[in-house]
Structures are given as structure tokens and as C-alpha cells.
């Protein structure tokens, strides 16, 4: 009779183990997706750690080329490279692009049906010996 009870006891023990909640030390979903926060870098495609990011999708007069990432985390990413700005002189169609060494910060994460997405690009660069800072809104969906 004890031979018949052993499989039943094992089955009950296994079922009970499956019903025990996961450890309370488990991290929130956002934390477990570290490195998975995307950005719409070319105004169309979602990607992680893009090389080129168009900051102004309407006219592409501002774009960043990220040569190196210092970090890419769920809530924030940092990188460095070159910022390209059109001076729009005499007009944006006839303007000249100027390139500056810059640091970049991706931030302001929103949750989308495809997962977390960075929606801001901060840039810091020197222009004429003075530090410049700018914030650009990035698309929340493909354009």
C-alpha cells in the first residue's frame, strides 16, 4: 500500500511547488528588459543602440552619429559621437551641415505595445567655445 501512496505524494508535492508564488525579490518587468528599450532612430524602424539617429524627422536637419555607447539601460542610455546640424542659411534647403563632437542621452521611456521606447534625445556639444545643450523629441511610432 505504501508503494501506491509514494507516487501520489510526489505528485501532490510537485503541484504544491508550482502554486507557490515567485520570490518577492524578483525585479519588475522593466528591469528585466534592460538593454531592450528601443528607439525609432530613422523615423521608421525600432532598434537598440542605433548608429545614426535622425532627431528631426520632418526635415532631417539634425542628426546624431553615435560612435560609442557608454551604457544602454532600460531607463537611460549614454553615448558619444558627432552631432550634425544644418545652419539653414539662407534656407534649410540651401544650408550647410556643421559637425560637432557631442555626448548623447536617450531618455523619457514610454511603454508601447511593442515594448519600452526612448522618446527623447539630449545632446551636449561645444560650439564657438560655448557649451550647447538641446533636447529633441523622438517618434513614439513609425512615421
Coordinates of N, CA, C and O in Angstrom, one line a residue:
X1 N 0.8 -1.2 0.0 CA 0.0 0.0 0.0 C 0.9 1.3 0.0 O 0.5 2.2 -0.6
X2 N 2.0 1.3 0.7 CA 2.9 2.4 0.7 C 3.5 2.7 -0.6 O 3.8 3.8 -1.0
X3 N 3.6 1.6 -1.5 CA 4.1 1.8 -2.8 C 3.2 2.6 -3.7 O 3.6 3.4 -4.5
X4 N 1.9 2.4 -3.4 CA 0.9 3.2 -4.2 C 0.8 4.7 -3.7 O 0.5 5.5 -4.5
X5 N 1.1 4.9 -2.5 CA 1.0 6.3 -1.9 C 2.2 7.1 -2.4 O 2.0 8.4 -2.5
X6 N 3.3 6.6 -2.6 CA 4.5 7.4 -2.9 C 4.3 8.2 -4.2 O 4.6 9.4 -4.1
X7 N 3.8 7.7 -5.3 CA 3.6 8.5 -6.5 C 2.6 9.6 -6.2 O 2.7 10.7 -6.7
X8 N 1.6 9.3 -5.5 CA 0.6 10.3 -5.2 C 1.2 11.5 -4.4 O 0.9 12.6 -4.6
X9 N 2.0 11.1 -3.3 CA 2.6 12.1 -2.5 C 3.6 13.0 -3.3 O 3.6 14.2 -3.2
X10 N 4.3 12.4 -4.2 CA 5.2 13.1 -5.1 C 4.4 14.1 -6.0 O 4.8 15.3 -6.2
X11 N 3.3 13.6 -6.5 CA 2.5 14.5 -7.4 C 1.9 15.6 -6.7 O 1.9 16.8 -7.1
X12 N 1.5 15.4 -5.4 CA 0.9 16.5 -4.6 C 2.0 17.5 -4.3 O 1.8 18.7 -4.3
X13 N 3.2 17.0 -3.9 CA 4.3 17.9 -3.6 C 4.7 18.8 -4.8 O 4.9 20.0 -4.7
X14 N 4.8 18.2 -6.0 CA 5.1 18.9 -7.2 C 4.0 20.0 -7.5 O 4.3 21.1 -7.8
X15 N 2.8 19.6 -7.4 CA 1.7 20.6 -7.6 C 1.7 21.7 -6.7 O 1.6 22.9 -7.0
X16 N 2.0 21.4 -5.4 CA 2.1 22.5 -4.4 C 3.3 23.4 -4.7 O 3.2 24.6 -4.5
X17 N 4.4 22.9 -5.2 CA 5.6 23.7 -5.5 C 5.2 24.7 -6.7 O 5.7 25.8 -6.7
X18 N 4.4 24.2 -7.6 CA 4.0 25.1 -8.7 C 3.1 26.2 -8.3 O 3.1 27.2 -9.0
X19 N 2.4 26.0 -7.2 CA 1.4 27.0 -6.8 C 2.1 28.1 -5.9 O 1.5 29.1 -5.7
X20 N 3.3 27.9 -5.4 CA 4.0 28.8 -4.6 C 4.4 30.0 -5.4 O 4.9 29.9 -6.5
X21 N 4.1 31.2 -4.9 CA 4.4 32.4 -5.7 C 5.9 32.6 -5.9 O 6.7 32.1 -5.1
X22 N 6.3 33.3 -7.0 CA 7.7 33.5 -7.2 C 8.3 34.4 -6.1 O 7.6 35.0 -5.4
X23 N 9.6 34.3 -6.0 CA 10.3 35.1 -4.9 C 9.9 36.5 -5.0 O 9.8 37.1 -6.0
X24 N 9.8 37.1 -3.8 CA 9.5 38.6 -3.7 C 10.6 39.4 -4.1 O 10.5 40.6 -4.3
X25 N 11.8 38.8 -4.3 CA 13.0 39.6 -4.7 C 13.0 39.7 -6.3 O 14.0 40.3 -6.8
X26 N 12.1 39.2 -7.0 CA 12.1 39.3 -8.4 C 11.9 40.8 -8.8 O 11.2 41.5 -8.2
X27 N 12.6 41.2 -9.8 CA 12.6 42.6 -10.3 C 11.4 42.9 -11.1 O 10.9 42.0 -11.8
X28 N 11.0 44.1 -11.2 CA 9.9 44.5 -12.1 C 10.2 44.2 -13.5 O 11.4 44.1 -13.9
X29 N 9.2 44.1 -14.3 CA 9.4 43.8 -15.8 C 10.3 44.7 -16.5 O 11.1 44.3 -17.3
X30 N 10.3 46.0 -16.2 CA 11.1 47.0 -16.8 C 12.6 46.7 -16.6 O 13.4 46.8 -17.5
X31 N 12.9 46.3 -15.4 CA 14.3 46.0 -15.0 C 14.8 44.7 -15.8 O 16.0 44.6 -16.1
X32 N 13.9 43.8 -16.0 CA 14.4 42.5 -16.7 C 14.5 42.7 -18.1 O 15.1 41.9 -18.8
X33 N 14.1 43.9 -18.7 CA 14.2 44.2 -20.1 C 15.4 45.1 -20.3 O 15.4 45.7 -21.4
X34 N 16.3 45.2 -19.4 CA 17.4 46.1 -19.5 C 18.1 45.8 -20.9 O 18.3 44.6 -21.2
X35 N 18.4 46.8 -21.6 CA 19.1 46.6 -22.9 C 18.1 46.4 -24.0 O 18.4 46.3 -25.2
X36 N 16.8 46.3 -23.7 CA 15.8 46.0 -24.7 C 14.9 47.3 -25.0 O 14.0 47.2 -25.8
X37 N 15.2 48.4 -24.4 CA 14.5 49.6 -24.7 C 14.9 50.1 -26.1 O 16.1 50.2 -26.3
X38 N 14.0 50.3 -26.9 CA 14.3 50.7 -28.3 C 14.2 52.2 -28.5 O 13.7 52.9 -27.7
X39 N 14.6 52.6 -29.7 CA 14.4 53.9 -30.2 C 14.1 53.9 -31.7 O 14.5 52.9 -32.4
X40 N 13.2 54.8 -32.1 CA 12.9 54.8 -33.6 C 13.9 55.8 -34.1 O 13.8 57.0 -34.0
X41 N 15.0 55.3 -34.6 CA 16.2 56.1 -35.0 C 16.1 56.7 -36.4 O 16.7 57.8 -36.6
X42 N 15.5 56.1 -37.3 CA 15.4 56.6 -38.7 C 14.0 57.0 -39.1 O 13.7 57.1 -40.2
X43 N 13.2 57.3 -38.1 CA 11.8 57.7 -38.2 C 10.9 56.6 -38.6 O 9.7 56.8 -38.8
X44 N 11.4 55.4 -38.8 CA 10.6 54.2 -39.3 C 10.9 53.0 -38.5 O 9.9 52.4 -38.0
X45 N 12.1 52.6 -38.2 CA 12.4 51.3 -37.6 C 12.8 51.4 -36.2 O 13.6 52.3 -35.8
X46 N 12.3 50.5 -35.4 CA 12.7 50.3 -33.9 C 14.0 49.6 -33.9 O 14.2 48.6 -34.5
X47 N 14.9 50.1 -33.0 CA 16.2 49.4 -32.9 C 16.8 49.7 -31.5 O 16.4 50.6 -30.8
X48 N 17.8 48.9 -31.2 CA 18.6 49.1 -29.9 C 20.0 49.5 -30.4 O 20.5 49.0 -31.3
X49 N 20.5 50.5 -29.7 CA 21.9 51.1 -30.0 C 22.1 51.4 -31.4 O 23.0 50.9 -32.1
X50 N 21.3 52.3 -31.9 CA 21.4 52.7 -33.4 C 22.7 53.5 -33.6 O 23.2 54.2 -32.7
X51 N 23.3 53.4 -34.8 CA 24.5 54.1 -35.1 C 24.1 55.6 -35.5 O 24.8 56.5 -35.2
X52 N 23.0 55.8 -36.2 CA 22.6 57.1 -36.7 C 21.1 57.3 -36.2 O 20.3 56.4 -36.3
X53 N 20.9 58.5 -35.6 CA 19.6 58.9 -35.1 C 19.2 60.2 -35.7 O 19.9 61.2 -35.5
X54 N 18.1 60.2 -36.5 CA 17.6 61.4 -37.0 C 16.7 62.1 -35.9 O 15.7 61.6 -35.5
X55 N 17.2 63.3 -35.5 CA 16.5 64.0 -34.4 C 15.3 64.8 -34.8 O 14.4 65.1 -34.1
X56 N 15.3 65.2 -36.1 CA 14.2 66.0 -36.7 C 13.7 65.2 -37.9 O 14.1 65.5 -39.0
X57 N 12.7 64.4 -37.7 CA 12.2 63.6 -38.8 C 11.5 64.4 -39.9 O 11.5 64.0 -41.1
X58 N 11.0 65.5 -39.6 CA 10.3 66.3 -40.6 C 11.2 66.8 -41.8 O 10.9 66.8 -42.9
X59 N 12.5 67.1 -41.4 CA 13.4 67.6 -42.4 C 14.8 67.1 -42.4 O 15.6 67.3 -43.2
X60 N 15.1 66.3 -41.3 CA 16.4 65.6 -41.1 C 17.5 66.7 -41.1 O 18.7 66.4 -41.5
X61 N 17.2 67.8 -40.5 CA 18.3 68.9 -40.4 C 19.1 68.7 -39.2 O 20.1 69.5 -39.0
X62 N 18.8 67.8 -38.3 CA 19.6 67.5 -37.1 C 19.7 66.0 -37.0 O 18.6 65.3 -37.0
X63 N 20.9 65.4 -37.0 CA 21.0 64.0 -36.7 C 22.3 63.7 -36.0 O 23.3 64.5 -36.0
X64 N 22.3 62.6 -35.3 CA 23.4 62.2 -34.4 C 24.0 60.9 -35.0 O 23.3 60.1 -35.5
X65 N 25.3 60.8 -35.0 CA 26.0 59.6 -35.3 C 26.7 59.2 -34.0 O 27.7 59.8 -33.6
X66 N 26.3 58.1 -33.5 CA 26.8 57.6 -32.2 C 27.9 56.6 -32.5 O 27.7 55.6 -33.1
X67 N 29.1 57.0 -32.1 CA 30.3 56.1 -32.4 C 30.5 55.1 -31.3 O 31.0 54.0 -31.5
X68 N 30.1 55.5 -30.0 CA 30.4 54.6 -28.9 C 29.3 54.8 -27.8 O 28.9 55.9 -27.5
X69 N 28.8 53.7 -27.3 CA 27.8 53.8 -26.2 C 28.5 53.5 -24.9 O 29.2 52.5 -24.8
X70 N 28.3 54.3 -23.9 CA 28.9 54.0 -22.6 C 27.9 53.1 -21.8 O 28.4 52.3 -21.0
X71 N 26.6 53.2 -22.1 CA 25.7 52.4 -21.4 C 24.4 52.4 -22.2 O 24.1 53.3 -23.0
X72 N 23.6 51.3 -22.1 CA 22.3 51.2 -22.7 C 21.4 50.4 -21.7 O 21.5 49.2 -21.6
X73 N 20.7 51.1 -20.9 CA 19.9 50.5 -19.8 C 18.4 50.8 -20.1 O 18.1 51.5 -21.0
X74 N 17.6 50.2 -19.3 CA 16.1 50.2 -19.5 C 15.6 51.6 -19.5 O 14.7 52.0 -20.2
X75 N 16.1 52.5 -18.6 CA 15.6 53.8 -18.4 C 16.4 54.9 -19.0 O 15.9 56.1 -19.2
X76 N 17.6 54.6 -19.4 CA 18.5 55.7 -19.9 C 19.7 55.1 -20.7 O 20.1 54.0 -20.3
X77 N 20.2 55.8 -21.7 CA 21.3 55.3 -22.4 C 22.2 56.6 -22.7 O 21.7 57.7 -22.9
X78 N 23.5 56.3 -22.7 CA 24.5 57.3 -23.0 C 25.4 56.9 -24.1 O 25.8 55.8 -24.2
X79 N 25.8 57.9 -24.9 CA 26.8 57.6 -26.0 C 27.5 58.9 -26.3 O 27.2 60.0 -25.9
X80 N 28.5 58.8 -27.3 CA 29.2 59.9 -27.8 C 29.5 59.7 -29.3 O 29.4 58.6 -29.8
X81 N 29.7 60.8 -29.9 CA 29.9 60.8 -31.4 C 29.9 62.1 -31.9 O 30.5 63.1 -31.4
X82 N 29.1 62.3 -33.0 CA 29.1 63.6 -33.8 C 27.6 64.0 -33.9 O 26.8 63.2 -34.3
X83 N 27.4 65.3 -33.7 CA 26.1 65.9 -33.9 C 26.2 66.7 -35.2 O 27.1 67.5 -35.4
X84 N 25.2 66.5 -36.1 CA 25.2 67.2 -37.4 C 24.1 68.2 -37.4 O 22.9 67.7 -37.3
X85 N 24.3 69.4 -37.6 CA 23.3 70.5 -37.6 C 23.3 71.3 -38.9 O 24.4 71.7 -39.3
X86 N 22.2 71.5 -39.5 CA 22.1 72.3 -40.7 C 21.9 73.7 -40.2 O 21.0 74.0 -39.4
X87 N 22.7 74.7 -40.7 CA 22.5 76.1 -40.3 C 21.4 76.8 -40.9 O 21.0 77.9 -40.6
X88 N 20.8 76.2 -41.9 CA 19.6 76.7 -42.6 C 19.8 78.1 -43.1 O 18.9 79.0 -43.1
X89 N 21.0 78.4 -43.6 CA 21.4 79.7 -44.1 C 21.7 79.6 -45.6 O 22.7 78.9 -45.9
X90 N 21.0 80.2 -46.5 CA 19.9 81.2 -46.3 C 18.6 80.5 -46.1 O 17.6 81.1 -45.7
X91 N 18.5 79.2 -46.4 CA 17.3 78.4 -46.1 C 17.7 77.0 -45.7 O 18.9 76.6 -46.0
X92 N 16.9 76.2 -45.2 CA 17.3 74.9 -44.8 C 17.6 74.0 -46.0 O 18.5 73.2 -46.0
X93 N 16.9 74.3 -47.1 CA 17.2 73.6 -48.4 C 18.6 73.9 -48.9 O 19.2 73.1 -49.5
X94 N 19.1 75.1 -48.6 CA 20.4 75.5 -49.1 C 21.4 75.7 -48.0 O 22.5 76.2 -48.3
X95 N 21.1 75.2 -46.8 CA 22.0 75.4 -45.7 C 23.2 74.4 -45.8 O 23.3 73.5 -46.6
X96 N 24.1 74.6 -44.8 CA 25.3 73.8 -44.7 C 25.2 73.0 -43.4 O 24.9 73.6 -42.3
X97 N 25.6 71.8 -43.4 CA 25.7 71.0 -42.2 C 27.0 71.2 -41.5 O 28.1 71.2 -42.2
X98 N 27.0 71.4 -40.2 CA 28.2 71.5 -39.4 C 28.2 70.3 -38.4 O 27.1 69.9 -37.9
X99 N 29.4 69.8 -38.2 CA 29.5 68.6 -37.3 C 30.3 69.0 -36.1 O 31.3 69.7 -36.1
X100 N 29.8 68.5 -34.9 CA 30.4 68.8 -33.6 C 30.5 67.5 -32.8 O 29.6 66.6 -32.9
X101 N 31.6 67.3 -32.1 CA 31.8 66.2 -31.2 C 30.7 66.5 -30.1 O 30.5 67.6 -29.6
X102 N 30.0 65.4 -29.7 CA 28.9 65.6 -28.8 C 28.8 64.3 -27.9 O 29.2 63.2 -28.2
X103 N 28.0 64.5 -26.8 CA 27.6 63.4 -26.0 C 26.1 63.4 -26.1 O 25.4 64.4 -26.3
X104 N 25.5 62.2 -26.0 CA 24.1 62.0 -26.2 C 23.5 61.2 -25.0 O 24.1 60.3 -24.5
X105 N 22.2 61.5 -24.7 CA 21.5 60.8 -23.7 C 20.1 60.5 -24.2 O 19.4 61.4 -24.6
X106 N 19.8 59.2 -24.2 CA 18.4 58.8 -24.6 C 17.7 58.6 -23.3 O 18.2 58.0 -22.4
X107 N 16.4 59.2 -23.2 CA 15.7 59.1 -22.0 C 14.2 59.2 -22.3 O 13.8 59.2 -23.4
X108 N 13.4 59.5 -21.3 CA 12.0 59.6 -21.3 C 11.4 58.3 -22.0 O 10.9 58.4 -23.1
X109 N 11.3 57.3 -21.2 CA 10.8 56.0 -21.8 C 9.3 56.0 -21.7 O 8.7 56.4 -20.7
X110 N 8.6 55.5 -22.7 CA 7.2 55.2 -22.7 C 7.0 53.7 -23.1 O 7.8 53.1 -23.8
X111 N 6.0 53.2 -22.5 CA 5.6 51.8 -22.8 C 4.7 51.8 -24.0 O 3.7 52.5 -24.0
X112 N 5.1 50.9 -25.0 CA 4.2 50.8 -26.2 C 3.8 49.3 -26.3 O 4.3 48.5 -25.5
X113 N 3.0 49.0 -27.2 CA 2.6 47.6 -27.4 C 3.7 46.7 -27.8 O 3.7 45.5 -27.8
X114 N 4.8 47.4 -28.3 CA 6.0 46.6 -28.8 C 7.1 46.6 -27.7 O 8.2 46.1 -28.0
X115 N 6.8 47.2 -26.6 CA 7.8 47.3 -25.5 C 8.2 48.7 -25.3 O 7.8 49.7 -25.9
X116 N 9.2 48.9 -24.3 CA 9.6 50.3 -23.9 C 10.4 51.0 -25.1 O 11.1 50.3 -25.9
X117 N 10.2 52.3 -25.1 CA 10.8 53.1 -26.2 C 11.3 54.4 -25.7 O 10.6 55.1 -24.9
X118 N 12.5 54.8 -26.0 CA 13.1 56.1 -25.7 C 12.4 57.1 -26.6 O 12.3 56.9 -27.8
X119 N 12.0 58.3 -26.0 CA 11.3 59.3 -26.8 C 12.0 60.7 -26.7 O 11.5 61.6 -27.3
X120 N 13.2 60.7 -26.1 CA 13.9 62.0 -26.0 C 15.4 61.7 -26.3 O 16.0 60.7 -25.8
X121 N 16.0 62.6 -27.0 CA 17.5 62.6 -27.3 C 18.0 63.9 -26.8 O 17.7 65.0 -27.3
X122 N 18.9 63.8 -25.8 CA 19.6 65.0 -25.3 C 21.0 65.1 -25.9 O 21.6 64.0 -26.1
X123 N 21.4 66.2 -26.3 CA 22.7 66.4 -26.9 C 23.5 67.5 -26.3 O 22.9 68.6 -26.0
X124 N 24.8 67.4 -26.0 CA 25.6 68.4 -25.5 C 26.9 68.5 -26.3 O 27.5 67.5 -26.6
X125 N 27.2 69.7 -26.7 CA 28.4 69.9 -27.6 C 29.0 71.3 -27.4 O 28.3 72.2 -26.8
X126 N 30.2 71.5 -27.9 CA 30.8 72.8 -27.9 C 30.7 73.5 -29.2 O 31.0 72.9 -30.3
X127 N 30.2 74.7 -29.2 CA 30.1 75.5 -30.5 C 30.6 76.9 -30.2 O 30.0 77.6 -29.4
X128 N 31.6 77.3 -30.9 CA 32.2 78.6 -30.7 C 32.8 78.8 -29.3 O 32.7 79.8 -28.7
X129 N 33.2 77.7 -28.7 CA 33.8 77.7 -27.4 C 32.8 77.7 -26.3 O 33.2 77.7 -25.1
X130 N 31.5 77.6 -26.6 CA 30.5 77.6 -25.6 C 29.7 76.3 -25.6 O 29.4 75.8 -26.7
X131 N 29.4 75.8 -24.4 CA 28.6 74.5 -24.3 C 27.2 74.8 -24.8 O 26.6 75.7 -24.3
X132 N 26.7 73.9 -25.6 CA 25.3 74.0 -26.1 C 24.6 72.7 -25.6 O 25.2 71.6 -25.6
X133 N 23.4 72.8 -25.3 CA 22.5 71.7 -24.9 C 21.2 71.8 -25.7 O 20.7 72.9 -25.8
X134 N 20.7 70.6 -26.1 CA 19.4 70.6 -26.8 C 18.7 69.3 -26.5 O 19.4 68.3 -26.2
X135 N 17.4 69.3 -26.5 CA 16.6 68.1 -26.3 C 15.7 68.0 -27.5 O 15.1 69.0 -28.0
X136 N 15.7 66.8 -28.1 CA 14.9 66.5 -29.3 C 13.9 65.4 -29.0 O 14.2 64.4 -28.3
X137 N 12.7 65.6 -29.4 CA 11.6 64.6 -29.3 C 11.8 63.6 -30.4 O 11.9 64.0 -31.6
X138 N 11.8 62.3 -30.0 CA 11.9 61.3 -31.0 C 10.5 60.7 -31.2 O 9.7 60.7 -30.3
X139 N 10.3 60.1 -32.3 CA 9.0 59.5 -32.6 C 8.6 58.4 -31.6 O 9.4 57.7 -31.1
X140 N 7.3 58.3 -31.3 CA 6.7 57.3 -30.5 C 6.2 56.1 -31.3 O 5.8 55.1 -30.8
X141 N 6.1 56.4 -32.6 CA 5.6 55.3 -33.5 C 6.2 55.6 -34.9 O 6.7 56.7 -35.1
X142 N 6.2 54.6 -35.7 CA 6.8 54.8 -37.0 C 6.1 55.9 -37.8 O 4.9 55.9 -37.8
X143 N 6.8 56.7 -38.5 CA 6.2 57.7 -39.3 C 6.0 57.3 -40.8 O 6.6 56.4 -41.2

